[in-house]
Amino acid sequence: MKRLYTHLIILVAAFVFASSCVVQKNPISGNKRAYAYSWQQEVQIGQDVDKEIVSQYGLYDDDELSEYVVNLGEELLEVSHMRREDTDEKFKNTEFTFRVLDSPVVNAFALPGGYVYVTRGLMAHLNNEAQLAVVVGHEIGHVAGRHASQRALTQTIGQVAVIGGSILGQELLGLPGESLMNLSSQAAQLLFMSYSRDHERESDRLGVEYSAMKSYVAAEGSEFFTSLRRISEKEGQSIPNMLSTHPNPGEREQTIPRLAEEWREKGYEQTVYGTERYMEMLNGMIFGDNPRNGYFTEGRFVHPDLEFFYPVPEQWRVLNQPSQVVLVKGEGEAVMIMRIDSENTSPTESITQFVNQEGFTLRERGDTQSSGRWTAHQAEGTIEQEGNLLGVHVYAVEFQNRIYRFINYSPESAFEENIEDFRFVTSGFDRLTDESILNIEPVRLQIVEADQRKSFRQYLPDQLPMDMEHEDIAIINQVSLDTTIEPGTLLKIPVQ
């Protein structure tokens, strides 16, 4: 186990420090400097990790919206440092990829070599095309500045070890590692690498520059950071993890309009808001978590699309991720993870594959059934994880031509306290028959044109779907609940 752990750390370290003295041009400044890897390597890394991102998070299923974001990205790319007359050919000829991810999280990020992502959650919090242009321009700026390659050069061995340890858990036991999920070490290193504040400020400057050069009202970009500040101030909320190392949103609210004014003084008139076109793209977009992908209700985790459910014991919380469902007891005293096993064709094969892995000590195994009718197989044993002995209950059930595998574990010393909960969940797996759940639809944004002068609060229904709060809807509309809405204003109202 220790040898495998060390091997993994070496691999991750090799990724971070490979070619640590590559000296090449910066597309923005034109000056040469040291990077962790060459531009060709950056492009290859982006291609490889992009496949994982798409597989892990999924693309939002709306061709018109996707094409809209691609066209906007290409428009900004035309005036970026990647396409200017004096830009080196290797940068100028690099194709960019712009994607909309099917995630409710408010986020945007970029990978080396020209991969830019925005989530539908982020798009819901913007009010016009000008705001989106600043965000997308910001991400193009990270690629043009080669910020990931710069930052990787300064990562410490200690930081690499932490990431490596998390991934080791993923590979051997499927530990939740909520953020890392199933990503490879390379993908995790890139996604959760913290840019320096100088990098963020440079990308802010570039996002404004590229937007202003395309006549967008670049000062509008500050409204998004106002929304981020409001999210962070809202009780129980915090700034999304990937934005936590960025400059304070309040600082950016002030800086972006100032940068936009500097470009106006240089002769770049900024007149394009693109509100109607943007709102047209948002009309009907899924908002918040999509219940079709599974959700917790009345003591059960239910999955309408896959037509199954299983009980969730008290004191356990549900983390529904794109590729797995994780139940966590308390602060992590015990964990249950369910995934679809696409490698095996029967419950017995699925369990056999798991118990045959190095380091697993089998106590007992045997055939069983879920809810008295679905063929299943289970096993119990122990495995050593980074010096700690864990008790493991692994269970696989066949349902509608799929194999669902549960990996349930706790410290060996607490295994007997949790085994009843493990068995309660797995033995309760069953077909979902509740028509009201099977037919549930996601919440979608409906674009409404205000027809009279009244407060935003008065435009909202008393009861919002899916336990949404009125303040959340005010935030995505970039108003307060008491803001007076003028006739003709386009509003985003959630409906189900």
Tab-separated table of N, CA and C in Angstrom, residues 120-245:
chain	number	residue	atom	x	y	z
A	120	ARG	N	-24.236	26.057	-16.671
A	120	ARG	CA	-25.568	26.655	-16.778
A	120	ARG	C	-25.893	27.431	-15.502
A	121	GLY	N	-25.314	27.016	-14.370
A	121	GLY	CA	-25.522	27.755	-13.126
A	121	GLY	C	-24.969	29.162	-13.211
A	122	LEU	N	-23.800	29.308	-13.836
A	122	LEU	CA	-23.232	30.645	-14.029
A	122	LEU	C	-24.099	31.464	-14.981
A	123	MET	N	-24.530	30.846	-16.077
A	123	MET	CA	-25.306	31.589	-17.070
A	123	MET	C	-26.609	32.100	-16.480
A	124	ALA	N	-27.191	31.348	-15.555
A	124	ALA	CA	-28.430	31.787	-14.914
A	124	ALA	C	-28.225	33.048	-14.089
A	125	HIS	N	-26.996	33.286	-13.638
A	125	HIS	CA	-26.704	34.453	-12.798
A	125	HIS	C	-26.264	35.673	-13.597
A	126	LEU	N	-26.248	35.571	-14.925
A	126	LEU	CA	-25.895	36.715	-15.765
A	126	LEU	C	-27.158	37.280	-16.402
A	127	ASN	N	-27.115	38.557	-16.732
A	127	ASN	CA	-28.315	39.224	-17.248
A	127	ASN	C	-28.215	39.634	-18.708
A	128	ASN	N	-27.036	39.557	-19.279
A	128	ASN	CA	-26.913	39.960	-20.682
A	128	ASN	C	-25.629	39.400	-21.287
A	129	GLU	N	-25.519	39.557	-22.587
A	129	GLU	CA	-24.379	39.024	-23.325
A	129	GLU	C	-23.088	39.731	-22.952
A	130	ALA	N	-23.176	41.007	-22.613
A	130	ALA	CA	-21.976	41.759	-22.225
A	130	ALA	C	-21.328	41.137	-20.992
A	131	GLN	N	-22.138	40.737	-20.028
A	131	GLN	CA	-21.597	40.107	-18.822
A	131	GLN	C	-20.944	38.776	-19.150
A	132	LEU	N	-21.588	37.982	-20.002
A	132	LEU	CA	-21.003	36.702	-20.402
A	132	LEU	C	-19.694	36.926	-21.164
A	133	ALA	N	-19.645	37.972	-21.968
A	133	ALA	CA	-18.440	38.256	-22.743
A	133	ALA	C	-17.250	38.524	-21.822
A	134	VAL	N	-17.472	39.253	-20.745
A	134	VAL	CA	-16.376	39.533	-19.813
A	134	VAL	C	-15.899	38.249	-19.152
A	135	VAL	N	-16.840	37.373	-18.775
A	135	VAL	CA	-16.473	36.109	-18.138
A	135	VAL	C	-15.691	35.229	-19.109
A	136	VAL	N	-16.199	35.055	-20.326
A	136	VAL	CA	-15.516	34.215	-21.313
A	136	VAL	C	-14.175	34.823	-21.695
A	137	GLY	N	-14.133	36.141	-21.845
A	137	GLY	CA	-12.868	36.812	-22.137
A	137	GLY	C	-11.854	36.604	-21.028
A	138	HIS	N	-12.333	36.611	-19.800
A	138	HIS	CA	-11.472	36.345	-18.638
A	138	HIS	C	-10.826	34.964	-18.774
A	139	GLU	N	-11.617	33.954	-19.146
A	139	GLU	CA	-11.085	32.599	-19.260
A	139	GLU	C	-10.123	32.465	-20.448
A	140	ILE	N	-10.430	33.139	-21.547
A	140	ILE	CA	-9.477	33.168	-22.673
A	140	ILE	C	-8.160	33.775	-22.188
A	141	GLY	N	-8.257	34.769	-21.330
A	141	GLY	CA	-7.071	35.406	-20.779
A	141	GLY	C	-6.195	34.446	-19.993
A	142	HIS	N	-6.826	33.523	-19.243
A	142	HIS	CA	-6.040	32.518	-18.513
A	142	HIS	C	-5.252	31.642	-19.480
A	143	VAL	N	-5.879	31.275	-20.594
A	143	VAL	CA	-5.194	30.434	-21.577
A	143	VAL	C	-4.066	31.214	-22.244
A	144	ALA	N	-4.376	32.442	-22.681
A	144	ALA	CA	-3.372	33.263	-23.365
A	144	ALA	C	-2.202	33.592	-22.444
A	145	GLY	N	-2.485	33.807	-21.176
A	145	GLY	CA	-1.433	34.113	-20.214
A	145	GLY	C	-0.640	32.894	-19.779
A	146	ARG	N	-1.107	31.702	-20.197
A	146	ARG	CA	-0.463	30.439	-19.826
A	146	ARG	C	-0.330	30.339	-18.306
A	147	HIS	N	-1.393	30.766	-17.631
A	147	HIS	CA	-1.356	30.847	-16.173
A	147	HIS	C	-1.225	29.488	-15.506
A	148	ALA	N	-1.885	28.457	-16.048
A	148	ALA	CA	-1.766	27.131	-15.438
A	148	ALA	C	-0.324	26.636	-15.497
A	149	SER	N	0.334	26.869	-16.613
A	149	SER	CA	1.718	26.443	-16.771
A	149	SER	C	2.646	27.230	-15.856
A	150	GLN	N	2.350	28.513	-15.675
A	150	GLN	CA	3.139	29.329	-14.753
A	150	GLN	C	2.948	28.853	-13.318
A	151	ARG	N	1.679	28.608	-12.967
A	151	ARG	CA	1.375	28.242	-11.587
A	151	ARG	C	1.918	26.863	-11.243
A	152	ALA	N	1.835	25.937	-12.214
A	152	ALA	CA	2.325	24.583	-11.966
A	152	ALA	C	3.816	24.594	-11.641
A	153	LEU	N	4.524	25.546	-12.188
A	153	LEU	CA	5.964	25.642	-11.958
A	153	LEU	C	6.273	25.948	-10.497
A	154	THR	N	5.312	26.578	-9.797
A	154	THR	CA	5.568	27.005	-8.422
A	154	THR	C	4.882	26.124	-7.390
A	155	GLN	N	4.140	25.083	-7.839
A	155	GLN	CA	3.486	24.208	-6.879
A	155	GLN	C	4.532	23.490	-6.037
A	156	THR	N	4.227	23.283	-4.775
A	156	THR	CA	5.182	22.630	-3.879
A	156	THR	C	4.914	21.135	-3.808
A	157	ILE	N	5.943	20.405	-3.399
A	157	ILE	CA	5.797	18.963	-3.214
A	157	ILE	C	4.687	18.684	-2.199
A	158	GLY	N	4.579	19.504	-1.175
A	158	GLY	CA	3.545	19.295	-0.158
A	158	GLY	C	2.155	19.356	-0.755
A	159	GLN	N	1.918	20.324	-1.629
A	159	GLN	CA	0.608	20.442	-2.258
A	159	GLN	C	0.313	19.235	-3.127
A	160	VAL	N	1.324	18.762	-3.823
A	160	VAL	CA	1.135	17.602	-4.682
A	160	VAL	C	0.770	16.390	-3.840
A	161	ALA	N	1.419	16.239	-2.698
A	161	ALA	CA	1.157	15.078	-1.860
A	161	ALA	C	-0.287	15.053	-1.382
A	162	VAL	N	-0.825	16.196	-1.034
A	162	VAL	CA	-2.217	16.255	-0.587
A	162	VAL	C	-3.143	15.789	-1.689
A	163	ILE	N	-2.938	16.294	-2.890
A	163	ILE	CA	-3.776	15.886	-4.015
A	163	ILE	C	-3.590	14.408	-4.298
A	164	GLY	N	-2.329	13.944	-4.274
A	164	GLY	CA	-2.074	12.542	-4.537
A	164	GLY	C	-2.772	11.645	-3.537
A	165	GLY	N	-2.759	12.024	-2.271
A	165	GLY	CA	-3.422	11.225	-1.250
A	165	GLY	C	-4.906	11.118	-1.497
A	166	SER	N	-5.523	12.210	-1.913
A	166	SER	CA	-6.957	12.192	-2.196
A	166	SER	C	-7.263	11.248	-3.344
A	167	ILE	N	-6.421	11.282	-4.364
A	167	ILE	CA	-6.676	10.450	-5.538
A	167	ILE	C	-6.444	8.989	-5.200
A	168	LEU	N	-5.474	8.717	-4.330
A	168	LEU	CA	-5.251	7.341	-3.927
A	168	LEU	C	-6.533	6.758	-3.347
A	169	GLY	N	-7.206	7.540	-2.499
A	169	GLY	CA	-8.462	7.080	-1.934
A	169	GLY	C	-9.470	6.778	-3.015
A	170	GLN	N	-9.522	7.613	-4.031
A	170	GLN	CA	-10.451	7.395	-5.132
A	170	GLN	C	-10.164	6.076	-5.827
A	171	GLU	N	-8.896	5.821	-6.100
A	171	GLU	CA	-8.560	4.657	-6.897
A	171	GLU	C	-8.801	3.357	-6.140
A	172	LEU	N	-8.478	3.325	-4.865
A	172	LEU	CA	-8.549	2.063	-4.140
A	172	LEU	C	-9.922	1.785	-3.549
A	173	LEU	N	-10.572	2.796	-3.053
A	173	LEU	CA	-11.796	2.518	-2.321
A	173	LEU	C	-12.969	3.373	-2.748
A	174	GLY	N	-12.744	4.375	-3.561
A	174	GLY	CA	-13.859	5.208	-3.955
A	174	GLY	C	-14.239	6.206	-2.889
A	175	LEU	N	-13.271	6.674	-2.109
A	175	LEU	CA	-13.571	7.676	-1.089
A	175	LEU	C	-14.216	8.883	-1.752
A	176	PRO	N	-15.152	9.557	-1.061
A	176	PRO	CA	-15.940	10.582	-1.749
A	176	PRO	C	-15.136	11.723	-2.314
A	177	GLY	N	-14.222	12.322	-1.509
A	177	GLY	CA	-13.416	13.427	-2.017
A	177	GLY	C	-14.261	14.330	-2.878
A	178	GLU	N	-15.299	14.940	-2.273
A	178	GLU	CA	-16.409	15.542	-3.002
A	178	GLU	C	-16.003	16.286	-4.258
A	179	SER	N	-14.901	16.996	-4.210
A	179	SER	CA	-14.538	17.802	-5.371
A	179	SER	C	-13.833	16.971	-6.438
A	180	LEU	N	-12.968	16.035	-6.015
A	180	LEU	CA	-12.165	15.319	-6.986
A	180	LEU	C	-12.965	14.262	-7.740
A	181	MET	N	-13.920	13.645	-7.080
A	181	MET	CA	-14.744	12.598	-7.685
A	181	MET	C	-13.845	11.579	-8.388
A	182	ASN	N	-14.055	11.339	-9.684
A	182	ASN	CA	-13.293	10.296	-10.368
A	182	ASN	C	-12.220	10.853	-11.277
A	183	LEU	N	-11.840	12.091	-11.107
A	183	LEU	CA	-10.884	12.702	-12.016
A	183	LEU	C	-9.490	12.140	-11.797
A	184	SER	N	-8.729	12.099	-12.873
A	184	SER	CA	-7.346	11.653	-12.764
A	184	SER	C	-6.527	12.696	-12.010
A	185	SER	N	-5.304	12.309	-11.647
A	185	SER	CA	-4.435	13.242	-10.941
A	185	SER	C	-4.170	14.490	-11.775
A	186	GLN	N	-4.010	14.312	-13.076
A	186	GLN	CA	-3.734	15.455	-13.949
A	186	GLN	C	-4.925	16.405	-13.992
A	187	ALA	N	-6.129	15.836	-14.143
A	187	ALA	CA	-7.329	16.666	-14.190
A	187	ALA	C	-7.535	17.392	-12.874
A	188	ALA	N	-7.361	16.682	-11.773
A	188	ALA	CA	-7.551	17.298	-10.460
A	188	ALA	C	-6.545	18.411	-10.230
A	189	GLN	N	-5.304	18.159	-10.615
A	189	GLN	CA	-4.257	19.171	-10.431
A	189	GLN	C	-4.610	20.456	-11.158
A	190	LEU	N	-5.142	20.327	-12.374
A	190	LEU	CA	-5.490	21.510	-13.156
A	190	LEU	C	-6.728	22.200	-12.620
A	191	LEU	N	-7.759	21.420	-12.308
A	191	LEU	CA	-9.025	22.015	-11.904
A	191	LEU	C	-8.938	22.728	-10.570
A	192	PHE	N	-8.150	22.172	-9.649
A	192	PHE	CA	-8.132	22.732	-8.307
A	192	PHE	C	-6.849	23.495	-7.994
A	193	MET	N	-6.107	23.789	-9.043
A	193	MET	CA	-4.953	24.653	-8.891
A	193	MET	C	-5.426	26.090	-8.665
A	194	SER	N	-4.869	26.739	-7.692
A	194	SER	CA	-5.236	28.123	-7.396
A	194	SER	C	-4.345	29.073	-8.186
A	195	TYR	N	-4.961	29.886	-9.033
A	195	TYR	CA	-4.195	30.923	-9.708
A	195	TYR	C	-3.807	31.978	-8.686
A	196	SER	N	-2.727	32.680	-8.961
A	196	SER	CA	-2.350	33.783	-8.087
A	196	SER	C	-3.307	34.950	-8.319
A	197	ARG	N	-3.357	35.845	-7.388
A	197	ARG	CA	-4.219	37.028	-7.543
A	197	ARG	C	-3.756	37.884	-8.714
A	198	ASP	N	-2.459	37.887	-8.971
A	198	ASP	CA	-1.965	38.638	-10.131
A	198	ASP	C	-2.499	38.034	-11.421
A	199	HIS	N	-2.550	36.711	-11.488
A	199	HIS	CA	-3.119	36.058	-12.670
A	199	HIS	C	-4.595	36.414	-12.830
A	200	GLU	N	-5.308	36.422	-11.732
A	200	GLU	CA	-6.736	36.750	-11.789
A	200	GLU	C	-6.946	38.204	-12.226
A	201	ARG	N	-6.137	39.073	-11.711
A	201	ARG	CA	-6.272	40.489	-12.095
A	201	ARG	C	-5.915	40.687	-13.563
A	202	GLU	N	-4.900	39.965	-14.041
A	202	GLU	CA	-4.567	40.062	-15.463
A	202	GLU	C	-5.722	39.553	-16.317
A	203	SER	N	-6.344	38.458	-15.916
A	203	SER	CA	-7.461	37.920	-16.692
A	203	SER	C	-8.679	38.832	-16.629
A	204	ASP	N	-8.892	39.484	-15.495
A	204	ASP	CA	-9.966	40.491	-15.424
A	204	ASP	C	-9.712	41.597	-16.438
A	205	ARG	N	-8.457	42.058	-16.464
A	205	ARG	CA	-8.100	43.134	-17.393
A	205	ARG	C	-8.315	42.694	-18.844
A	206	LEU	N	-7.935	41.451	-19.146
A	206	LEU	CA	-8.073	40.955	-20.509
A	206	LEU	C	-9.537	40.720	-20.874
A	207	GLY	N	-10.331	40.247	-19.907
A	207	GLY	CA	-11.757	40.057	-20.165
A	207	GLY	C	-12.434	41.360	-20.537
A	208	VAL	N	-12.061	42.433	-19.856
A	208	VAL	CA	-12.600	43.758	-20.180
A	208	VAL	C	-12.075	44.225	-21.535
A	209	GLU	N	-10.788	44.047	-21.773
A	209	GLU	CA	-10.181	44.479	-23.034
A	209	GLU	C	-10.849	43.812	-24.235
A	210	TYR	N	-10.961	42.490	-24.210
A	210	TYR	CA	-11.525	41.769	-25.345
A	210	TYR	C	-12.997	42.138	-25.550
A	211	SER	N	-13.721	42.309	-24.461
A	211	SER	CA	-15.140	42.671	-24.564
A	211	SER	C	-15.306	44.072	-25.138
A	212	ALA	N	-14.506	45.002	-24.634
A	212	ALA	CA	-14.593	46.381	-25.120
A	212	ALA	C	-14.236	46.467	-26.593
A	213	MET	N	-13.276	45.682	-27.036
A	213	MET	CA	-12.869	45.707	-28.434
A	213	MET	C	-13.964	45.181	-29.350
A	214	LYS	N	-14.905	44.425	-28.791
A	214	LYS	CA	-16.048	43.943	-29.559
A	214	LYS	C	-17.313	44.757	-29.252
A	215	SER	N	-17.107	45.930	-28.677
A	215	SER	CA	-18.178	46.921	-28.428
A	215	SER	C	-19.148	46.521	-27.327
A	216	TYR	N	-18.836	45.505	-26.533
A	216	TYR	CA	-19.709	45.176	-25.402
A	216	TYR	C	-19.534	46.195	-24.280
A	217	VAL	N	-20.592	46.422	-23.513
A	217	VAL	CA	-20.530	47.317	-22.357
A	217	VAL	C	-19.803	46.545	-21.255
A	218	ALA	N	-18.485	46.658	-21.266
A	218	ALA	CA	-17.660	45.807	-20.407
A	218	ALA	C	-17.865	46.074	-18.925
A	219	ALA	N	-18.293	47.282	-18.575
A	219	ALA	CA	-18.540	47.591	-17.162
A	219	ALA	C	-19.599	46.675	-16.564
A	220	GLU	N	-20.446	46.091	-17.435
A	220	GLU	CA	-21.483	45.176	-16.959
A	220	GLU	C	-20.896	43.972	-16.238
A	221	GLY	N	-19.642	43.642	-16.529
A	221	GLY	CA	-19.017	42.494	-15.879
A	221	GLY	C	-18.991	42.612	-14.374
A	222	SER	N	-19.022	43.834	-13.864
A	222	SER	CA	-18.987	44.018	-12.416
A	222	SER	C	-20.245	43.484	-11.743
A	223	GLU	N	-21.365	43.441	-12.477
A	223	GLU	CA	-22.619	42.971	-11.887
A	223	GLU	C	-22.521	41.503	-11.475
A	224	PHE	N	-21.768	40.719	-12.222
A	224	PHE	CA	-21.612	39.325	-11.854
A	224	PHE	C	-20.892	39.198	-10.522
A	225	PHE	N	-19.886	40.043	-10.301
A	225	PHE	CA	-19.147	39.956	-9.048
A	225	PHE	C	-19.972	40.493	-7.880
A	226	THR	N	-20.906	41.389	-8.177
A	226	THR	CA	-21.868	41.786	-7.149
A	226	THR	C	-22.707	40.578	-6.750
A	227	SER	N	-23.120	39.786	-7.736
A	227	SER	CA	-23.891	38.574	-7.449
A	227	SER	C	-23.073	37.593	-6.614
A	228	LEU	N	-21.787	37.443	-6.957
A	228	LEU	CA	-20.929	36.548	-6.173
A	228	LEU	C	-20.841	37.005	-4.722
A	229	ARG	N	-20.721	38.317	-4.530
A	229	ARG	CA	-20.662	38.834	-3.164
A	229	ARG	C	-21.960	38.543	-2.426
A	230	ARG	N	-23.074	38.699	-3.095
A	230	ARG	CA	-24.361	38.436	-2.458
A	230	ARG	C	-24.520	36.953	-2.119
A	231	ILE	N	-24.031	36.087	-2.994
A	231	ILE	CA	-24.078	34.658	-2.698
A	231	ILE	C	-23.262	34.364	-1.434
A	232	SER	N	-22.077	34.967	-1.345
A	232	SER	CA	-21.206	34.715	-0.197
A	232	SER	C	-21.789	35.266	1.095
A	233	GLU	N	-22.553	36.336	0.995
A	233	GLU	CA	-23.145	36.953	2.183
A	233	GLU	C	-24.423	36.253	2.634
A	234	LYS	N	-25.045	35.515	1.721
A	234	LYS	CA	-26.300	34.847	2.050
A	234	LYS	C	-26.043	33.740	3.073
A	235	GLU	N	-26.869	33.643	4.028
A	235	GLU	CA	-26.683	32.678	5.106
A	235	GLU	C	-26.529	31.260	4.567
A	236	GLY	N	-25.502	30.583	5.048
A	236	GLY	CA	-25.278	29.212	4.640
A	236	GLY	C	-24.602	29.057	3.303
A	237	GLN	N	-24.236	30.163	2.678
A	237	GLN	CA	-23.588	30.091	1.367
A	237	GLN	C	-22.151	30.569	1.485
A	238	SER	N	-21.361	30.222	0.490
A	238	SER	CA	-19.992	30.722	0.411
A	238	SER	C	-19.614	30.860	-1.051
A	239	ILE	N	-18.573	31.626	-1.296
A	239	ILE	CA	-18.098	31.768	-2.666
A	239	ILE	C	-17.669	30.397	-3.160
A	240	PRO	N	-18.032	30.005	-4.380
A	240	PRO	CA	-17.635	28.691	-4.899
A	240	PRO	C	-16.144	28.450	-4.735
A	241	ASN	N	-15.781	27.188	-4.436
A	241	ASN	CA	-14.389	26.854	-4.128
A	241	ASN	C	-13.406	27.347	-5.164
A	242	MET	N	-13.771	27.224	-6.434
A	242	MET	CA	-12.815	27.581	-7.474
A	242	MET	C	-12.598	29.091	-7.559
A	243	LEU	N	-13.449	29.850	-6.884
A	243	LEU	CA	-13.285	31.298	-6.907
A	243	LEU	C	-12.708	31.822	-5.598
A	244	SER	N	-12.426	30.920	-4.643
A	244	SER	CA	-12.066	31.361	-3.303
A	244	SER	C	-10.715	32.052	-3.242
A	245	THR	N	-9.829	31.804	-4.201
A	245	THR	CA	-8.521	32.452	-4.174
A	245	THR	C	-8.477	33.684	-5.071
